[in-house]
Amino acid sequence: MFQINRRRWIANAVATAGLELTARPTRAQSRTNAVWEQSIRAGLDYLAREQSARGQWNTPMYPTALAALAGTALICSGSTTTQGPYAQQIARCTDFLISKCRPNGLIGDPITDARYTYGHGFSMLMLSQVLGEEGYEDRRKELLDVLVRAVNFCCLAQTKAGGWGYVSAADGSDFDEGSTTITQVQGLRACRNAGIAVAAEVIERAKNYIYECKNSDGGISYSSKQLGTSRPAITAAALAALYNAGNYDGQHVPEMLEYSRKRLHNNLADEGSAFGHWHYTYLYYSQVVYRQGDQLWLPFRDRLYDRIVSEQASDGSWPGQISPVYITACNLIMLQLDRGLLPIYQR
């Protein structure tokens, strides 16, 4: 059933784009492009320059979340905490995130990280990817301790409905919503991939939460507490999280794929389709398309990457919502998906 549904979705997406299933643009045959590579290096160099000596980035909002996202963008390059041109920056970021782990397992600060579950989820993802390449035994033990406690905190922070809110269920009166739920699911899956135990029940409840938020058009609502208009951004993120959770088909995924395809696949310039969250939307939708295979990914990648590169500033950053560090990190993760170096983003 999975193969049939996925083939149908790929065929529809390619046909809608006006392409033959057997044809690919010549430039898309290559996974390397000098313009893209130059843009990636400029962006990575920008993040490296902007990092403070403490390992964080001085941003007005979400310091833990943006540090984790920026660190993830750096490790997508192939550098580790000990090797590569960005090793020093990755090591500093790792130290910073470890220092933010509280006794209860939360990675973040309830005061400076107002919506601290974003930072917690992104930190679980980043640190779990570092763990697999960490060469120092003492550091590995420290990372394992932090991640085990982080997973436990995350599981306890889950709401009765199976989602997560901007803060833990206890701190947020059991409120939940889609965007933070996705960060927790992806972070938990990244930890599980790294060998850290995650209760299957927690993931199953999260999957059911996503299904409960699905509307008849295939899109996902903002929250189980506020069912209403479908959100393309949350739908794309939910698909990526479901893939991470091992759910590639079933009753709901094909409908969510079709909803996302119609609104996002050929409308890269349409900010309205992303509800003002273009970079968040395509950070996740690019992961969804990448997992479909090269037939769909390569033509889409060319259009996506060309748009991203065209908007880069002369200093290597990308301006935009929240912070240039946030936009730059999101764009660099997308631009480096093709490298396939991080387990959480691999096919």
Short mmCIF file of C-alpha atoms in Angstrom, two decimals:
data_model
loop_
_atom_site.label_atom_id
_atom_site.label_comp_id
_atom_site.label_asym_id
_atom_site.label_seq_id
_atom_site.Cartn_x
_atom_site.Cartn_y
_atom_site.Cartn_z
CA MET A 1 0.00 0.00 0.00
CA PHE A 2 2.83 2.38 0.87
CA GLN A 3 4.54 1.99 -2.48
CA ILE A 4 1.32 2.57 -4.39
CA ASN A 5 0.38 5.69 -2.45
CA ARG A 6 3.84 7.19 -2.58
CA ARG A 7 4.19 6.56 -6.32
CA ARG A 8 0.81 8.20 -6.89
CA TRP A 9 1.81 11.24 -4.86
CA ILE A 10 5.14 11.59 -6.69
CA ALA A 11 3.41 11.24 -10.04
CA ASN A 12 0.88 13.92 -9.14
CA ALA A 13 3.53 16.30 -7.88
CA VAL A 14 5.73 15.92 -10.93
CA ALA A 15 2.79 16.21 -13.30
CA THR A 16 1.57 19.35 -11.57
CA ALA A 17 5.03 20.85 -12.03
CA GLY A 18 4.74 20.21 -15.76
CA LEU A 19 7.48 17.58 -15.86
CA GLU A 20 7.57 14.10 -17.33
CA LEU A 21 8.23 11.31 -14.88
CA THR A 22 11.19 10.11 -16.91
CA ALA A 23 12.79 13.52 -17.37
CA ARG A 24 14.95 15.58 -15.07
CA PRO A 25 16.64 18.92 -15.69
CA THR A 26 20.26 18.50 -16.70
CA ARG A 27 21.52 20.63 -13.81
CA ALA A 28 19.58 18.53 -11.32
CA GLN A 29 21.65 15.48 -12.23
CA SER A 30 24.51 16.93 -10.19
CA ARG A 31 24.45 17.18 -6.42
CA THR A 32 27.09 19.90 -6.51
CA ASN A 33 26.65 23.45 -7.71
CA ALA A 34 29.35 26.09 -7.34
CA VAL A 35 26.88 28.87 -6.58
CA TRP A 36 25.14 26.83 -3.90
CA GLU A 37 28.43 25.76 -2.34
CA GLN A 38 29.68 29.34 -2.23
CA SER A 39 26.44 30.39 -0.56
CA ILE A 40 26.69 27.59 2.00
CA ARG A 41 30.26 28.48 2.90
CA ALA A 42 29.36 32.17 3.26
CA GLY A 43 26.43 31.28 5.52
CA LEU A 44 28.48 28.93 7.67
CA ASP A 45 31.22 31.54 7.99
CA TYR A 46 28.61 34.07 9.09
CA LEU A 47 27.40 31.76 11.87
CA ALA A 48 30.98 31.07 12.91
CA ARG A 49 31.76 34.81 13.14
CA GLU A 50 28.61 35.66 15.05
CA GLN A 51 29.01 33.02 17.74
CA SER A 52 30.04 34.32 21.15
CA ALA A 53 32.90 32.90 23.17
CA ARG A 54 30.32 31.12 25.37
CA GLY A 55 29.02 29.18 22.39
CA GLN A 56 25.71 30.95 21.94
CA TRP A 57 24.50 33.54 19.45
CA ASN A 58 23.44 36.88 20.88
CA THR A 59 19.85 36.93 19.68
CA PRO A 60 16.96 38.86 21.23
CA MET A 61 14.70 35.80 21.39
CA TYR A 62 14.97 32.04 21.87
CA PRO A 63 18.71 31.84 22.73
CA THR A 64 18.72 28.09 23.34
CA ALA A 65 16.61 27.21 20.31
CA LEU A 66 18.67 29.36 17.95
CA ALA A 67 21.95 28.03 19.32
CA ALA A 68 20.75 24.49 18.68
CA LEU A 69 19.55 25.33 15.16
CA ALA A 70 22.79 27.14 14.32
CA GLY A 71 24.80 24.24 15.70
CA THR A 72 22.78 21.81 13.60
CA ALA A 73 23.48 23.89 10.50
CA LEU A 74 27.20 23.72 11.27
CA ILE A 75 27.29 19.95 11.77
CA CYS A 76 25.36 19.49 8.51
CA SER A 77 28.60 20.65 6.85
CA GLY A 78 30.44 17.53 7.97
CA SER A 79 32.44 19.17 10.76
CA THR A 80 32.33 17.60 14.23
CA THR A 81 33.41 18.76 17.67
CA THR A 82 36.97 17.66 16.89
CA GLN A 83 37.38 17.79 13.11
CA GLY A 84 36.60 20.15 10.25
CA PRO A 85 36.68 23.92 9.73
CA TYR A 86 33.80 24.52 12.17
CA ALA A 87 34.91 22.12 14.91
CA GLN A 88 35.61 24.90 17.39
CA GLN A 89 32.20 26.47 16.91
CA ILE A 90 30.40 23.13 17.20
CA ALA A 91 32.31 22.27 20.37
CA ARG A 92 31.44 25.65 21.89
CA CYS A 93 27.78 25.27 20.96
CA THR A 94 27.73 21.79 22.47
CA ASP A 95 29.25 23.11 25.69
CA PHE A 96 26.69 25.91 25.81
CA LEU A 97 23.73 23.56 25.38
CA ILE A 98 25.11 21.14 27.96
CA SER A 99 25.44 24.06 30.37
CA LYS A 100 21.76 24.88 29.84
CA CYS A 101 20.60 21.44 31.03
CA ARG A 102 18.81 21.85 34.34
CA PRO A 103 18.50 19.21 37.09
CA ASN A 104 15.02 18.23 35.87
CA GLY A 105 16.37 17.57 32.36
CA LEU A 106 15.12 20.73 30.63
CA ILE A 107 17.67 22.12 28.19
CA GLY A 108 16.96 25.82 28.44
CA ASP A 109 15.98 28.58 30.81
CA PRO A 110 12.32 29.14 31.72
CA ILE A 111 13.05 32.87 32.03
CA THR A 112 15.13 33.73 28.95
CA ASP A 113 13.55 30.98 26.82
CA ALA A 114 9.92 32.04 27.14
CA ARG A 115 8.73 29.16 24.96
CA TYR A 116 11.33 26.76 26.19
CA THR A 117 10.13 23.58 24.52
CA TYR A 118 11.40 24.86 21.16
CA GLY A 119 14.91 25.05 22.54
CA HIS A 120 14.54 21.72 24.30
CA GLY A 121 13.47 19.88 21.15
CA PHE A 122 16.07 21.47 18.89
CA SER A 123 18.76 20.81 21.52
CA MET A 124 17.87 17.12 21.76
CA LEU A 125 18.20 16.90 17.99
CA MET A 126 21.52 18.75 17.78
CA LEU A 127 23.22 17.04 20.73
CA SER A 128 22.11 13.57 19.61
CA GLN A 129 23.76 14.17 16.23
CA VAL A 130 26.95 15.29 17.96
CA LEU A 131 26.94 12.19 20.16
CA GLY A 132 27.48 9.80 17.27
CA GLU A 133 30.69 11.56 16.20
CA GLU A 134 32.07 12.47 19.62
CA GLY A 135 35.54 10.99 20.03
CA TYR A 136 36.22 11.82 23.67
CA GLU A 137 34.85 9.28 26.14
CA ASP A 138 34.29 11.79 28.94
CA ARG A 139 32.32 14.05 26.61
CA ARG A 140 30.28 11.09 25.36
CA LYS A 141 29.29 10.20 28.92
CA GLU A 142 28.33 13.81 29.59
CA LEU A 143 26.23 13.97 26.42
CA LEU A 144 24.52 10.69 27.26
CA ASP A 145 23.64 11.91 30.74
CA VAL A 146 22.20 15.15 29.37
CA LEU A 147 20.20 13.43 26.65
CA VAL A 148 18.77 10.73 28.92
CA ARG A 149 17.55 13.41 31.31
CA ALA A 150 16.28 15.52 28.41
CA VAL A 151 14.24 12.61 27.06
CA ASN A 152 12.76 11.97 30.49
CA PHE A 153 11.79 15.63 30.84
CA CYS A 154 10.23 15.63 27.40
CA CYS A 155 8.15 12.55 28.11
CA LEU A 156 6.86 14.02 31.37
CA ALA A 157 6.09 17.32 29.61
CA GLN A 158 3.66 15.66 27.19
CA THR A 159 0.02 16.70 27.57
CA LYS A 160 -2.89 14.37 28.20
CA ALA A 161 -3.88 14.74 24.53
CA GLY A 162 -0.44 13.52 23.43
CA GLY A 163 1.06 16.79 22.23
CA TRP A 164 3.33 19.43 23.70
CA GLY A 165 2.90 23.14 24.30
CA TYR A 166 5.28 26.08 24.51
CA VAL A 167 6.15 24.88 28.01
CA SER A 168 5.60 21.61 29.84
CA ALA A 169 2.10 20.31 30.47
CA ALA A 170 2.51 21.17 34.14
CA ASP A 171 3.70 24.73 33.46
CA GLY A 172 1.21 25.37 30.66
CA SER A 173 -2.04 24.00 32.12
CA ASP A 174 -1.93 21.06 29.70
CA PHE A 175 -2.02 23.31 26.61
CA ASP A 176 -0.55 21.87 23.41
CA GLU A 177 0.00 22.99 19.82
CA GLY A 178 1.48 21.63 16.62
CA SER A 179 4.79 23.41 16.11
CA THR A 180 6.26 22.53 19.50
CA THR A 181 4.88 19.00 19.25
CA ILE A 182 6.90 18.52 16.07
CA THR A 183 10.15 19.68 17.66
CA GLN A 184 9.70 17.20 20.50
CA VAL A 185 8.88 14.25 18.23
CA GLN A 186 11.86 14.93 15.98
CA GLY A 187 14.14 15.46 18.96
CA LEU A 188 12.97 12.23 20.60
CA ARG A 189 13.45 10.30 17.38
CA ALA A 190 16.96 11.70 17.00
CA CYS A 191 17.77 10.55 20.53
CA ARG A 192 16.32 7.12 19.86
CA ASN A 193 18.43 6.84 16.71
CA ALA A 194 21.46 7.63 18.88
CA GLY A 195 20.67 4.67 21.15
CA ILE A 196 18.79 6.43 23.94
CA ALA A 197 15.64 4.71 25.16
CA VAL A 198 12.38 6.46 24.31
CA ALA A 199 9.08 4.93 25.42
CA ALA A 200 7.12 3.75 22.39
CA GLU A 201 3.91 4.89 24.07
CA VAL A 202 5.08 8.51 24.02
CA ILE A 203 5.66 8.44 20.26
CA GLU A 204 2.40 6.62 19.64
CA ARG A 205 0.44 9.19 21.62
CA ALA A 206 2.15 11.98 19.68
CA LYS A 207 1.21 10.36 16.36
CA ASN A 208 -2.39 10.05 17.49
CA TYR A 209 -2.33 13.69 18.55
CA ILE A 210 -1.35 14.71 15.03
CA TYR A 211 -4.13 12.58 13.58
CA GLU A 212 -6.66 14.15 15.94
CA CYS A 213 -5.65 17.59 14.67
CA LYS A 214 -6.19 16.63 11.02
CA ASN A 215 -9.04 18.29 9.16
CA SER A 216 -11.08 16.84 6.32
CA ASP A 217 -8.90 18.64 3.74
CA GLY A 218 -5.84 16.73 4.97
CA GLY A 219 -4.27 19.69 6.75
CA ILE A 220 -3.35 19.94 10.42
CA SER A 221 -4.90 22.46 12.81
CA TYR A 222 -2.93 24.63 15.19
CA SER A 223 -3.94 22.76 18.33
CA SER A 224 -6.14 19.98 19.61
CA LYS A 225 -7.68 22.65 21.83
CA GLN A 226 -8.38 24.97 18.88
CA LEU A 227 -9.35 22.90 15.86
CA GLY A 228 -9.94 25.15 12.89
CA THR A 229 -8.19 26.28 9.72
CA SER A 230 -5.52 23.91 8.46
CA ARG A 231 -1.96 25.24 8.68
CA PRO A 232 0.40 24.37 5.79
CA ALA A 233 3.47 24.97 7.96
CA ILE A 234 2.33 22.65 10.74
CA THR A 235 1.14 20.06 8.23
CA ALA A 236 4.56 19.95 6.55
CA ALA A 237 6.28 19.72 9.92
CA ALA A 238 3.89 16.99 11.05
CA LEU A 239 4.70 14.95 7.95
CA ALA A 240 8.42 15.22 8.63
CA ALA A 241 7.85 14.14 12.23
CA LEU A 242 5.68 11.20 11.19
CA TYR A 243 8.41 10.07 8.81
CA ASN A 244 10.89 10.30 11.68
CA ALA A 245 8.50 8.20 13.74
CA GLY A 246 8.48 5.54 11.02
CA ASN A 247 4.99 6.26 9.65
CA TYR A 248 5.21 6.63 5.88
CA ASP A 249 1.69 5.65 4.98
CA GLY A 250 -1.52 4.56 6.62
CA GLN A 251 -4.86 6.29 6.68
CA HIS A 252 -3.67 9.86 7.23
CA VAL A 253 -0.27 10.44 5.60
CA PRO A 254 -1.42 10.36 1.93
CA GLU A 255 -4.05 13.02 2.64
CA MET A 256 -1.49 15.19 4.41
CA LEU A 257 0.94 14.77 1.53
CA GLU A 258 -1.68 15.79 -1.00
CA TYR A 259 -2.65 18.83 1.06
CA SER A 260 0.98 19.92 1.31
CA ARG A 261 1.72 19.28 -2.35
CA LYS A 262 -1.14 21.47 -3.54
CA ARG A 263 -0.18 24.39 -1.32
CA LEU A 264 3.58 24.24 -1.09
CA HIS A 265 5.24 22.31 -3.87
CA ASN A 266 4.90 24.82 -6.71
CA ASN A 267 4.35 28.00 -4.70
CA LEU A 268 7.81 28.78 -3.38
CA ALA A 269 7.27 32.51 -3.81
CA ASP A 270 3.89 32.53 -2.09
CA GLU A 271 4.44 33.76 1.46
CA GLY A 272 0.71 33.53 2.14
CA SER A 273 0.67 29.77 1.71
CA ALA A 274 3.09 29.48 4.63
CA PHE A 275 1.07 31.76 6.95
CA GLY A 276 4.08 34.07 7.31
CA HIS A 277 6.44 31.25 8.33
CA TRP A 278 8.13 30.49 5.01
CA HIS A 279 11.46 29.27 6.36
CA TYR A 280 9.90 27.11 9.06
CA THR A 281 7.52 25.66 6.48
CA TYR A 282 10.15 24.74 3.95
CA LEU A 283 12.64 23.58 6.56
CA TYR A 284 10.22 20.71 7.11
CA TYR A 285 8.63 20.39 3.69
CA SER A 286 12.08 20.01 2.11
CA GLN A 287 12.68 17.03 4.41
CA VAL A 288 9.40 15.51 3.25
CA VAL A 289 10.24 15.90 -0.43
CA TYR A 290 13.83 14.71 0.06
CA ARG A 291 12.56 11.45 1.53
CA GLN A 292 10.45 10.80 -1.57
CA GLY A 293 13.58 10.16 -3.64
CA ASP A 294 15.48 11.95 -6.37
CA GLN A 295 12.73 11.83 -8.97
CA LEU A 296 10.73 14.37 -7.00
CA TRP A 297 13.50 15.91 -4.93
CA LEU A 298 15.99 17.05 -7.57
CA PRO A 299 13.72 19.38 -9.59
CA PHE A 300 12.20 20.76 -6.39
CA ARG A 301 15.64 21.21 -4.86
CA ASP A 302 16.83 23.32 -7.79
CA ARG A 303 13.95 25.76 -7.42
CA LEU A 304 14.21 25.87 -3.64
CA TYR A 305 17.97 26.36 -3.53
CA ASP A 306 17.97 29.00 -6.25
CA ARG A 307 15.39 31.02 -4.33
CA ILE A 308 17.29 30.71 -1.05
CA VAL A 309 20.63 31.70 -2.57
CA SER A 310 19.11 34.69 -4.36
CA GLU A 311 18.03 36.21 -1.02
CA GLN A 312 21.39 35.98 0.78
CA ALA A 313 22.96 39.19 2.11
CA SER A 314 26.53 40.22 1.34
CA ASP A 315 27.73 39.19 4.82
CA GLY A 316 26.54 35.60 4.28
CA SER A 317 23.40 35.89 6.39
CA TRP A 318 19.75 35.89 5.46
CA PRO A 319 17.50 38.58 6.97
CA GLY A 320 14.01 37.85 8.15
CA GLN A 321 11.64 36.93 10.93
CA ILE A 322 12.89 36.51 14.52
CA SER A 323 16.64 36.83 13.76
CA PRO A 324 19.16 36.53 10.90
CA VAL A 325 20.67 33.63 12.88
CA TYR A 326 17.34 31.78 12.74
CA ILE A 327 16.78 32.35 9.02
CA THR A 328 20.41 31.56 8.19
CA ALA A 329 20.35 28.33 10.18
CA CYS A 330 17.09 27.17 8.57
CA ASN A 331 18.38 27.96 5.09
CA LEU A 332 21.70 26.20 5.67
CA ILE A 333 20.00 23.05 6.92
CA MET A 334 17.88 23.01 3.77
CA LEU A 335 20.85 23.73 1.50
CA GLN A 336 22.79 20.83 3.04
CA LEU A 337 20.06 18.17 3.08
CA ASP A 338 21.58 16.69 -0.07
CA ARG A 339 24.77 15.84 1.80
CA GLY A 340 22.86 13.29 3.87
CA LEU A 341 25.30 13.47 6.76
CA LEU A 342 22.96 13.69 9.75
CA PRO A 343 21.05 10.50 10.60
CA ILE A 344 17.86 12.40 11.49
CA TYR A 345 17.65 13.86 7.98
CA GLN A 346 18.70 10.78 6.03
CA ARG A 347 16.39 8.81 3.77
#
